[in-house]
mmCIF file of C-alpha atoms in Angstrom:
data_model
loop_
_atom_site.group_PDB
_atom_site.id
_atom_site.type_symbol
_atom_site.label_atom_id
_atom_site.label_comp_id
_atom_site.label_asym_id
_atom_site.label_seq_id
_atom_site.Cartn_x
_atom_site.Cartn_y
_atom_site.Cartn_z
ATOM 1 C CA MET A 507 -7.044 79.225 155.388
ATOM 2 C CA GLU A 508 -9.702 80.076 152.806
ATOM 3 C CA LEU A 509 -10.602 77.119 150.577
ATOM 4 C CA LYS A 510 -10.078 77.758 146.866
ATOM 5 C CA GLU A 511 -9.490 74.381 145.207
ATOM 6 C CA PHE A 512 -11.669 72.172 147.415
ATOM 7 C CA THR A 513 -15.232 72.505 148.648
ATOM 8 C CA GLU A 514 -16.215 72.007 152.280
ATOM 9 C CA GLN A 515 -17.976 68.803 151.239
ATOM 10 C CA GLU A 516 -14.763 67.485 149.670
ATOM 11 C CA VAL A 517 -12.776 68.388 152.781
ATOM 12 C CA GLU A 518 -15.308 66.494 154.910
ATOM 13 C CA LYS A 519 -15.116 63.451 152.617
ATOM 14 C CA ILE A 520 -11.304 63.392 152.686
ATOM 15 C CA ARG A 521 -11.104 63.781 156.451
ATOM 16 C CA SER A 522 -13.799 61.203 157.058
ATOM 17 C CA ASN A 523 -11.367 58.670 155.543
ATOM 18 C CA GLU A 524 -8.341 59.682 157.645
ATOM 19 C CA GLU A 525 -8.539 56.911 160.225
ATOM 20 C CA GLN A 526 -8.989 54.258 157.554
ATOM 21 C CA MET A 527 -6.081 55.650 155.508
ATOM 22 C CA ASP A 528 -3.809 55.688 158.536
ATOM 23 C CA ARG A 529 -4.844 52.163 159.509
ATOM 24 C CA GLU A 530 -4.829 50.505 156.068
ATOM 25 C CA GLY A 531 -2.025 52.480 154.450
ATOM 26 C CA ALA A 532 -3.844 53.245 151.202
ATOM 27 C CA ILE A 533 -5.894 56.037 149.652
ATOM 28 C CA PRO A 534 -9.529 55.072 148.904
ATOM 29 C CA ASP A 535 -10.807 55.114 145.324
ATOM 30 C CA GLU A 536 -13.359 57.809 146.181
ATOM 31 C CA LEU A 537 -10.518 60.214 147.061
ATOM 32 C CA LEU A 538 -8.579 59.306 143.929
ATOM 33 C CA ALA A 539 -11.772 60.183 142.047
ATOM 34 C CA ILE A 540 -11.599 63.724 143.479
ATOM 35 C CA ILE A 541 -8.029 64.025 142.199
ATOM 36 C CA TYR A 542 -8.965 62.755 138.725
ATOM 37 C CA ASP A 543 -12.040 65.012 138.509
ATOM 38 C CA LYS A 544 -9.956 68.074 139.363
ATOM 39 C CA GLN A 545 -7.045 66.995 137.107
ATOM 40 C CA LEU A 546 -4.704 67.420 140.060
ATOM 41 C CA PHE A 547 -2.232 64.877 138.711
ATOM 42 C CA LYS A 548 -2.140 66.969 135.530
ATOM 43 C CA LEU A 549 -1.394 70.413 136.908
ATOM 44 C CA PHE A 550 1.698 70.776 134.700
ATOM 45 C CA VAL A 551 0.478 68.735 131.746
ATOM 46 C CA PRO A 552 -0.497 70.542 128.502
ATOM 47 C CA GLU A 553 -4.192 70.985 127.769
ATOM 48 C CA ARG A 554 -4.073 68.542 124.818
ATOM 49 C CA PHE A 555 -3.569 65.764 127.391
ATOM 50 C CA GLY A 556 -6.304 67.002 129.705
ATOM 51 C CA GLY A 557 -3.908 69.099 131.750
ATOM 52 C CA ARG A 558 -4.314 72.424 133.524
ATOM 53 C CA ARG A 559 -1.023 74.207 132.603
ATOM 54 C CA THR A 560 -0.700 75.596 136.132
ATOM 55 C CA SER A 561 1.961 78.120 137.101
ATOM 56 C CA LEU A 562 4.411 77.335 139.886
ATOM 57 C CA PRO A 563 2.943 79.846 142.405
ATOM 58 C CA GLU A 564 -0.591 78.576 141.827
ATOM 59 C CA SER A 565 0.407 74.912 142.066
ATOM 60 C CA VAL A 566 2.314 75.430 145.334
ATOM 61 C CA ARG A 567 -0.809 76.986 146.849
ATOM 62 C CA ILE A 568 -2.815 73.948 145.735
ATOM 63 C CA PHE A 569 -0.243 71.658 147.384
ATOM 64 C CA GLU A 570 -0.542 73.667 150.589
ATOM 65 C CA GLU A 571 -4.343 73.527 150.585
ATOM 66 C CA ALA A 572 -4.448 69.795 149.820
ATOM 67 C CA SER A 573 -1.916 69.069 152.574
ATOM 68 C CA SER A 574 -3.816 71.174 155.103
ATOM 69 C CA ILE A 575 -6.762 68.836 154.529
ATOM 70 C CA ASN A 576 -4.785 65.603 154.893
ATOM 71 C CA GLY A 577 -1.076 64.869 154.734
ATOM 72 C CA SER A 578 -1.144 61.725 152.602
ATOM 73 C CA PHE A 579 -3.675 63.279 150.226
ATOM 74 C CA GLY A 580 -1.579 66.428 149.804
ATOM 75 C CA TRP A 581 1.649 64.474 149.363
ATOM 76 C CA LEU A 582 0.126 62.302 146.636
ATOM 77 C CA VAL A 583 -1.241 65.341 144.796
ATOM 78 C CA THR A 584 2.186 66.978 144.947
ATOM 79 C CA ILE A 585 4.200 63.943 143.876
ATOM 80 C CA GLY A 586 1.666 62.830 141.278
ATOM 81 C CA SER A 587 1.457 66.220 139.617
ATOM 82 C CA GLY A 588 5.240 66.502 139.641
ATOM 83 C CA GLY A 589 5.432 63.611 137.178
ATOM 84 C CA GLY A 590 3.685 65.848 134.663
ATOM 85 C CA PHE A 591 6.904 67.856 134.540
ATOM 86 C CA PHE A 592 8.285 65.047 132.346
ATOM 87 C CA SER A 593 5.802 65.876 129.588
ATOM 88 C CA GLY A 594 8.401 68.459 128.633
ATOM 89 C CA ASN A 595 11.189 65.851 128.499
ATOM 90 C CA MET A 596 9.750 62.602 127.137
ATOM 91 C CA LYS A 597 9.837 61.862 123.427
ATOM 92 C CA LYS A 598 6.748 62.996 121.549
ATOM 93 C CA GLU A 599 6.023 59.422 120.344
ATOM 94 C CA VAL A 600 5.024 58.324 123.866
ATOM 95 C CA LEU A 601 3.323 61.459 125.226
ATOM 96 C CA ASP A 602 -0.219 60.324 124.331
ATOM 97 C CA ASP A 603 0.311 56.911 125.889
ATOM 98 C CA VAL A 604 1.776 58.285 129.124
ATOM 99 C CA PHE A 605 -0.296 61.417 129.737
ATOM 100 C CA LEU A 606 -3.599 61.229 127.841
ATOM 101 C CA PRO A 607 -5.596 58.734 130.021
ATOM 102 C CA ARG A 608 -7.863 60.361 132.598
ATOM 103 C CA ASN A 609 -6.144 58.445 135.412
ATOM 104 C CA ALA A 610 -2.616 58.965 134.079
ATOM 105 C CA VAL A 611 -0.060 59.433 136.849
ATOM 106 C CA ILE A 612 3.643 58.723 137.195
ATOM 107 C CA ALA A 613 5.357 57.192 140.208
ATOM 108 C CA GLY A 614 9.101 56.863 140.417
ATOM 109 C CA SER A 615 12.414 57.864 141.877
ATOM 110 C CA GLY A 616 15.207 60.257 141.007
ATOM 111 C CA ALA A 617 17.941 58.142 142.551
ATOM 112 C CA PRO A 618 20.124 56.465 139.857
ATOM 113 C CA THR A 619 20.055 53.052 141.534
ATOM 114 C CA GLY A 620 19.672 51.024 138.365
ATOM 115 C CA THR A 621 21.894 49.946 135.483
ATOM 116 C CA ALA A 622 21.128 49.913 131.765
ATOM 117 C CA VAL A 623 22.840 48.117 128.909
ATOM 118 C CA LYS A 624 22.385 49.345 125.333
ATOM 119 C CA CYS A 625 20.857 46.804 122.961
ATOM 120 C CA GLU A 626 19.118 46.818 119.603
ATOM 121 C CA GLY A 627 16.220 49.260 119.714
ATOM 122 C CA GLY A 628 16.686 50.335 123.315
ATOM 123 C CA TYR A 629 18.100 49.204 126.661
ATOM 124 C CA ARG A 630 18.010 46.310 129.091
ATOM 125 C CA VAL A 631 17.428 47.747 132.556
ATOM 126 C CA THR A 632 17.881 46.221 135.996
ATOM 127 C CA GLY A 633 17.461 48.006 139.292
ATOM 128 C CA GLN A 634 15.531 48.782 142.445
ATOM 129 C CA TRP A 635 14.288 52.193 143.539
ATOM 130 C CA LYS A 636 12.903 53.349 146.903
ATOM 131 C CA TYR A 637 10.119 55.743 147.889
ATOM 132 C CA CYS A 638 7.934 55.666 144.762
ATOM 133 C CA SER A 639 4.869 57.467 146.130
ATOM 134 C CA GLY A 640 1.615 56.452 144.463
ATOM 135 C CA ALA A 641 3.045 53.134 143.300
ATOM 136 C CA GLU A 642 -0.213 51.256 143.866
ATOM 137 C CA PHE A 643 -2.238 53.281 141.338
ATOM 138 C CA ALA A 644 0.465 54.643 138.992
ATOM 139 C CA THR A 645 0.024 54.086 135.248
ATOM 140 C CA THR A 646 3.695 54.758 134.400
ATOM 141 C CA PHE A 647 6.887 54.377 136.440
ATOM 142 C CA THR A 648 9.984 56.477 135.840
ATOM 143 C CA ALA A 649 13.462 55.825 137.208
ATOM 144 C CA ASN A 650 17.072 56.740 136.548
ATOM 145 C CA ALA A 651 19.785 54.244 135.667
ATOM 146 C CA MET A 652 23.468 54.428 134.791
ATOM 147 C CA ILE A 653 24.317 53.218 131.301
ATOM 148 C CA GLU A 654 27.039 50.588 131.196
ATOM 149 C CA ASP A 655 28.765 50.669 127.818
ATOM 150 C CA GLY A 656 31.588 48.246 128.607
ATOM 151 C CA ALA A 657 34.180 50.650 127.215
ATOM 152 C CA GLY A 658 35.494 51.732 130.596
ATOM 153 C CA GLU A 659 34.109 55.245 130.207
ATOM 154 C CA GLU A 660 32.298 57.107 132.978
ATOM 155 C CA PRO A 661 28.676 55.842 132.872
ATOM 156 C CA ALA A 662 26.017 58.356 131.897
ATOM 157 C CA MET A 663 22.612 58.645 133.548
ATOM 158 C CA ARG A 664 19.366 58.218 131.628
ATOM 159 C CA SER A 665 15.709 58.169 132.620
ATOM 160 C CA PHE A 666 13.392 55.318 131.731
ATOM 161 C CA ALA A 667 9.590 55.111 131.564
ATOM 162 C CA PHE A 668 8.385 51.624 132.510
ATOM 163 C CA THR A 669 4.875 50.283 131.979
ATOM 164 C CA GLU A 670 2.841 48.913 134.882
ATOM 165 C CA LYS A 671 3.434 45.327 133.743
ATOM 166 C CA GLN A 672 7.227 45.728 133.715
ATOM 167 C CA VAL A 673 7.501 46.744 137.360
ATOM 168 C CA GLU A 674 7.377 44.695 140.539
ATOM 169 C CA ILE A 675 6.109 46.691 143.529
ATOM 170 C CA LEU A 676 7.849 45.818 146.793
ATOM 171 C CA ARG A 677 5.354 46.862 149.457
ATOM 172 C CA ASP A 678 7.935 48.084 151.953
ATOM 173 C CA TRP A 679 6.683 51.576 152.914
ATOM 174 C CA ASN A 680 6.771 51.474 156.716
ATOM 175 C CA ALA A 681 7.173 55.082 157.859
ATOM 176 C CA PHE A 682 5.156 56.290 160.858
ATOM 177 C CA GLY A 683 3.611 59.115 158.853
ATOM 178 C CA LEU A 684 2.188 59.710 155.350
ATOM 179 C CA LYS A 685 1.038 56.128 155.703
ATOM 180 C CA ALA A 686 -1.471 56.207 152.811
ATOM 181 C CA THR A 687 0.993 57.411 150.177
ATOM 182 C CA GLY A 688 2.019 53.906 149.078
ATOM 183 C CA SER A 689 5.632 55.075 148.814
ATOM 184 C CA HIS A 690 6.914 51.592 148.090
ATOM 185 C CA SER A 691 10.043 50.442 146.313
ATOM 186 C CA ILE A 692 9.891 49.203 142.731
ATOM 187 C CA LYS A 693 12.071 46.646 140.979
ATOM 188 C CA VAL A 694 12.835 45.621 137.392
ATOM 189 C CA GLU A 695 15.000 42.709 136.241
ATOM 190 C CA ASN A 696 16.544 42.782 132.741
ATOM 191 C CA VAL A 697 13.522 44.654 131.368
ATOM 192 C CA PHE A 698 13.622 45.867 127.763
ATOM 193 C CA VAL A 699 12.839 49.572 127.372
ATOM 194 C CA PRO A 700 12.582 50.861 123.796
ATOM 195 C CA GLU A 701 14.560 53.965 122.900
ATOM 196 C CA GLU A 702 11.413 56.096 122.624
ATOM 197 C CA ARG A 703 10.589 55.427 126.289
ATOM 198 C CA THR A 704 13.920 56.859 127.474
ATOM 199 C CA PHE A 705 14.635 60.518 128.098
ATOM 200 C CA SER A 706 16.835 63.029 129.916
ATOM 201 C CA ILE A 707 15.389 65.227 132.636
ATOM 202 C CA PHE A 708 17.876 67.902 131.538
ATOM 203 C CA GLU A 709 16.719 68.073 127.902
ATOM 204 C CA SER A 710 13.538 69.588 126.464
ATOM 205 C CA ASN A 711 11.566 67.564 123.934
ATOM 206 C CA GLY A 712 10.762 70.739 122.003
ATOM 207 C CA VAL A 713 7.066 69.925 122.152
ATOM 208 C CA VAL A 714 6.055 71.727 125.341
ATOM 209 C CA ASP A 715 7.201 75.300 125.903
ATOM 210 C CA ASP A 716 5.214 76.534 128.906
ATOM 211 C CA PRO A 717 7.330 78.628 131.331
ATOM 212 C CA VAL A 718 7.160 76.003 134.074
ATOM 213 C CA PHE A 719 9.243 73.610 131.948
ATOM 214 C CA SER A 720 12.149 76.043 131.728
ATOM 215 C CA TYR A 721 12.115 76.603 135.488
ATOM 216 C CA PRO A 722 15.042 74.774 137.193
ATOM 217 C CA PHE A 723 13.922 71.449 138.617
ATOM 218 C CA MET A 724 15.622 71.801 142.014
ATOM 219 C CA PRO A 725 13.881 74.995 143.256
ATOM 220 C CA PHE A 726 10.683 73.769 141.576
ATOM 221 C CA ALA A 727 10.723 70.595 143.683
ATOM 222 C CA GLN A 728 11.840 72.398 146.846
ATOM 223 C CA ALA A 729 9.018 74.922 146.533
ATOM 224 C CA SER A 730 6.518 72.095 146.022
ATOM 225 C CA PHE A 731 7.592 70.198 149.142
ATOM 226 C CA THR A 732 7.690 73.402 151.171
ATOM 227 C CA GLY A 733 4.075 74.022 150.175
ATOM 228 C CA VAL A 734 3.236 70.597 151.608
ATOM 229 C CA LEU A 735 4.966 71.431 154.909
ATOM 230 C CA LEU A 736 3.171 74.763 155.187
ATOM 231 C CA GLY A 737 -0.155 73.019 154.651
ATOM 232 C CA LEU A 738 0.685 70.481 157.340
ATOM 233 C CA GLY A 739 1.724 73.334 159.622
ATOM 234 C CA LEU A 740 -1.684 74.947 159.137
ATOM 235 C CA ARG A 741 -3.365 71.655 160.040
ATOM 236 C CA VAL A 742 -1.186 71.365 163.153
ATOM 237 C CA MET A 743 -2.395 74.799 164.257
ATOM 238 C CA GLU A 744 -5.997 73.837 163.526
ATOM 239 C CA GLU A 745 -5.789 70.674 165.621
ATOM 240 C CA ALA A 746 -4.019 72.488 168.463
ATOM 241 C CA GLU A 747 -6.899 74.976 168.478
ATOM 242 C CA HIS A 748 -9.331 72.063 168.763
ATOM 243 C CA TYR A 749 -7.427 70.762 171.770
ATOM 244 C CA LEU A 750 -7.590 74.222 173.340
ATOM 245 C CA ASP A 751 -11.370 74.230 172.851
ATOM 246 C CA MET A 752 -11.618 70.880 174.645
ATOM 247 C CA LEU A 753 -9.960 72.236 177.791
ATOM 248 C CA ALA A 754 -12.207 73.320 180.636
ATOM 249 C CA GLU A 755 -12.529 77.079 180.996
ATOM 250 C CA GLU A 756 -10.983 76.942 184.470
ATOM 251 C CA SER A 757 -7.979 74.942 183.308
ATOM 252 C CA ALA A 758 -4.680 76.636 184.105
ATOM 253 C CA LYS A 759 -3.328 75.256 180.836
ATOM 254 C CA LYS A 760 -5.742 77.262 178.727
ATOM 255 C CA PRO A 761 -4.217 80.784 178.907
ATOM 256 C CA VAL A 762 -0.697 79.352 178.574
ATOM 257 C CA LEU A 763 -1.591 77.360 175.464
ATOM 258 C CA ARG A 764 -3.491 80.342 174.050
ATOM 259 C CA LYS A 765 -0.349 82.454 174.312
ATOM 260 C CA VAL A 766 1.836 79.791 172.677
ATOM 261 C CA LEU A 767 -0.683 79.275 169.881
ATOM 262 C CA ASP A 768 -0.825 83.000 169.132
ATOM 263 C CA GLU A 769 2.964 83.259 169.065
ATOM 264 C CA GLN A 770 3.475 80.244 166.826
ATOM 265 C CA GLY A 771 0.543 81.169 164.605
ATOM 266 C CA ASP A 772 2.102 84.583 163.974
ATOM 267 C CA ARG A 773 5.406 82.899 163.229
ATOM 268 C CA LEU A 774 3.789 80.523 160.736
ATOM 269 C CA GLU A 775 2.076 83.383 158.931
ATOM 270 C CA ALA A 776 5.375 85.272 158.732
ATOM 271 C CA LEU A 777 7.035 82.220 157.196
ATOM 272 C CA ARG A 778 4.195 81.838 154.682
ATOM 273 C CA SER A 779 4.347 85.505 153.735
ATOM 274 C CA THR A 780 8.098 85.430 153.109
ATOM 275 C CA PHE A 781 7.855 82.159 151.199
ATOM 276 C CA TYR A 782 5.069 83.259 148.856
ATOM 277 C CA ASN A 783 6.556 86.699 148.305
ATOM 278 C CA THR A 784 9.770 84.985 147.229
ATOM 279 C CA ILE A 785 8.037 82.440 144.976
ATOM 280 C CA ASP A 786 5.771 85.046 143.364
ATOM 281 C CA GLY A 787 8.631 87.482 142.802
ATOM 282 C CA ASN A 788 10.950 84.856 141.371
ATOM 283 C CA TRP A 789 8.238 83.533 139.067
ATOM 284 C CA SER A 790 7.671 87.043 137.692
ATOM 285 C CA LEU A 791 11.397 87.382 137.019
ATOM 286 C CA HIS A 792 11.396 83.946 135.402
ATOM 287 C CA LEU A 793 8.575 84.950 133.044
ATOM 288 C CA GLU A 794 10.520 88.059 132.087
ATOM 289 C CA GLY A 795 13.701 86.057 131.525
ATOM 290 C CA GLU A 796 15.506 87.982 134.270
ATOM 291 C CA SER A 797 15.938 85.271 136.903
ATOM 292 C CA GLY A 798 19.409 83.769 137.213
ATOM 293 C CA HIS A 799 21.301 81.429 139.525
ATOM 294 C CA GLU A 800 21.290 83.948 142.358
ATOM 295 C CA GLN A 801 17.506 84.331 142.294
ATOM 296 C CA TYR A 802 16.870 80.589 142.032
ATOM 297 C CA ASP A 803 19.325 79.990 144.883
ATOM 298 C CA GLU A 804 17.303 82.455 146.956
ATOM 299 C CA VAL A 805 14.221 80.279 146.430
ATOM 300 C CA SER A 806 16.149 77.237 147.649
ATOM 301 C CA GLU A 807 17.359 79.095 150.736
ATOM 302 C CA VAL A 808 13.886 80.372 151.601
ATOM 303 C CA CYS A 809 12.460 76.856 151.184
ATOM 304 C CA ALA A 810 15.047 75.384 153.557
ATOM 305 C CA GLY A 811 14.454 78.149 156.104
ATOM 306 C CA THR A 812 10.673 77.794 155.866
ATOM 307 C CA ALA A 813 10.827 74.026 156.313
ATOM 308 C CA GLN A 814 13.032 74.383 159.369
ATOM 309 C CA GLY A 815 10.744 77.060 160.793
ATOM 310 C CA VAL A 816 7.676 74.835 160.436
ATOM 311 C CA ARG A 817 9.489 71.995 162.236
ATOM 312 C CA GLU A 818 10.365 74.346 165.098
ATOM 313 C CA ILE A 819 6.770 75.560 165.365
ATOM 314 C CA VAL A 820 5.474 72.007 165.689
ATOM 315 C CA PHE A 821 7.978 71.122 168.393
ATOM 316 C CA ALA A 822 7.186 74.360 170.216
ATOM 317 C CA LEU A 823 3.514 73.348 170.398
ATOM 318 C CA TYR A 824 3.899 69.668 171.214
ATOM 319 C CA PRO A 825 4.787 69.925 174.949
ATOM 320 C CA TYR A 826 1.652 71.969 175.669
ATOM 321 C CA LEU A 827 -0.791 69.362 174.353
ATOM 322 C CA GLY A 828 -0.065 66.667 176.937
ATOM 323 C CA MET A 829 -0.729 63.017 176.184
ATOM 324 C CA TYR A 830 -3.336 64.060 173.611
ATOM 325 C CA ALA A 831 -0.431 64.829 171.286
ATOM 326 C CA SER A 832 1.031 61.345 171.800
ATOM 327 C CA ASP A 833 -2.191 59.384 171.211
ATOM 328 C CA ARG A 834 -1.843 57.806 167.763
ATOM 329 C CA GLY A 835 -5.594 57.997 167.258
ATOM 330 C CA THR A 836 -5.916 61.787 167.491
ATOM 331 C CA PRO A 837 -5.930 64.047 164.423
ATOM 332 C CA PHE A 838 -3.093 66.064 165.945
ATOM 333 C CA ASN A 839 -0.891 62.994 166.275
ATOM 334 C CA ARG A 840 -1.601 61.968 162.677
ATOM 335 C CA VAL A 841 -0.664 65.337 161.227
ATOM 336 C CA PHE A 842 2.351 65.527 163.567
ATOM 337 C CA ARG A 843 3.613 62.208 162.197
ATOM 338 C CA ASP A 844 2.849 63.265 158.622
ATOM 339 C CA LEU A 845 4.748 66.519 159.015
ATOM 340 C CA LEU A 846 7.830 64.912 160.549
ATOM 341 C CA THR A 847 7.873 62.302 157.775
ATOM 342 C CA ALA A 848 7.458 64.858 154.986
ATOM 343 C CA SER A 849 10.179 67.073 156.467
ATOM 344 C CA GLN A 850 12.702 64.246 156.093
ATOM 345 C CA HIS A 851 12.786 64.658 152.319
ATOM 346 C CA ALA A 852 16.360 65.377 151.289
ATOM 347 C CA LEU A 853 15.477 68.447 149.205
ATOM 348 C CA ILE A 854 14.197 70.364 152.252
ATOM 349 C CA ALA A 855 16.509 68.876 154.866
ATOM 350 C CA PRO A 856 18.514 71.327 157.026
ATOM 351 C CA TYR A 857 21.773 70.338 155.365
#
């Protein structure tokens, strides 16, 4: 894949840290510096906050490229930039505080696994949330909680923006892939959150009106995660090619693996072509105000089909790479584990 966002020197720097990231389970500061310099956590943030105001098709291609370099790096770019989506939802009084710093990035969870009680000036929130990628360097934490009003009515959901000091990070991320994403749980206990730091992900703040903020969140997120999987699929193919190059010319495995690689490579390119044609076409309709439920549902379907196709490609290749594929120290094994972990996300699961 042709590099557009990253230089060859940056790719080399990121990959030179792969073993350390996999071993220590954290992203080095020098790689975070690349993200800050390129404003990658601010792809969807307005320019007044140092953002790039990136369109959905362009951002998905950035997620793919970043993930093809390294899985944890690409996942963090994708998740971190996704928090910028909330600049279109949060109250204008807190936008500068949350989004203006150079290193501003949100970590959090969409699961409503907390409770909130209304009090004077805001809410008292208690809860615990899993899989908050980027927790170790986040400057703001967002989470959903159900409001308990004591009146016996059905509780309503609301989103809360916690400060770093309000949150306890439970370092429990123990997946076998995406090890450097710091996707730990967070916890708050009877924390006061002022009204201005609460919001609804379904309501616009009226401050930001870029087209990306009127795009439905579900296909937006699905397209983002599918971009990650496609990038990991490209890296899988790259590492399989390296294994092929290591085989002796007289090896009987070589022509067989060459054939499988060509077949699966063509399949991956077909998946990418269909995916990007769908995203680009739907985005054009969205800009023209002509995209409805049917068109957005098509994006969701293509994302699910693409994700499943990438999984199948990886498993088609694995048996032909021998024990090299099973050695935890090889680049192929790392990207294999990253891809399987990323593909478990509920929004791109087969069901």
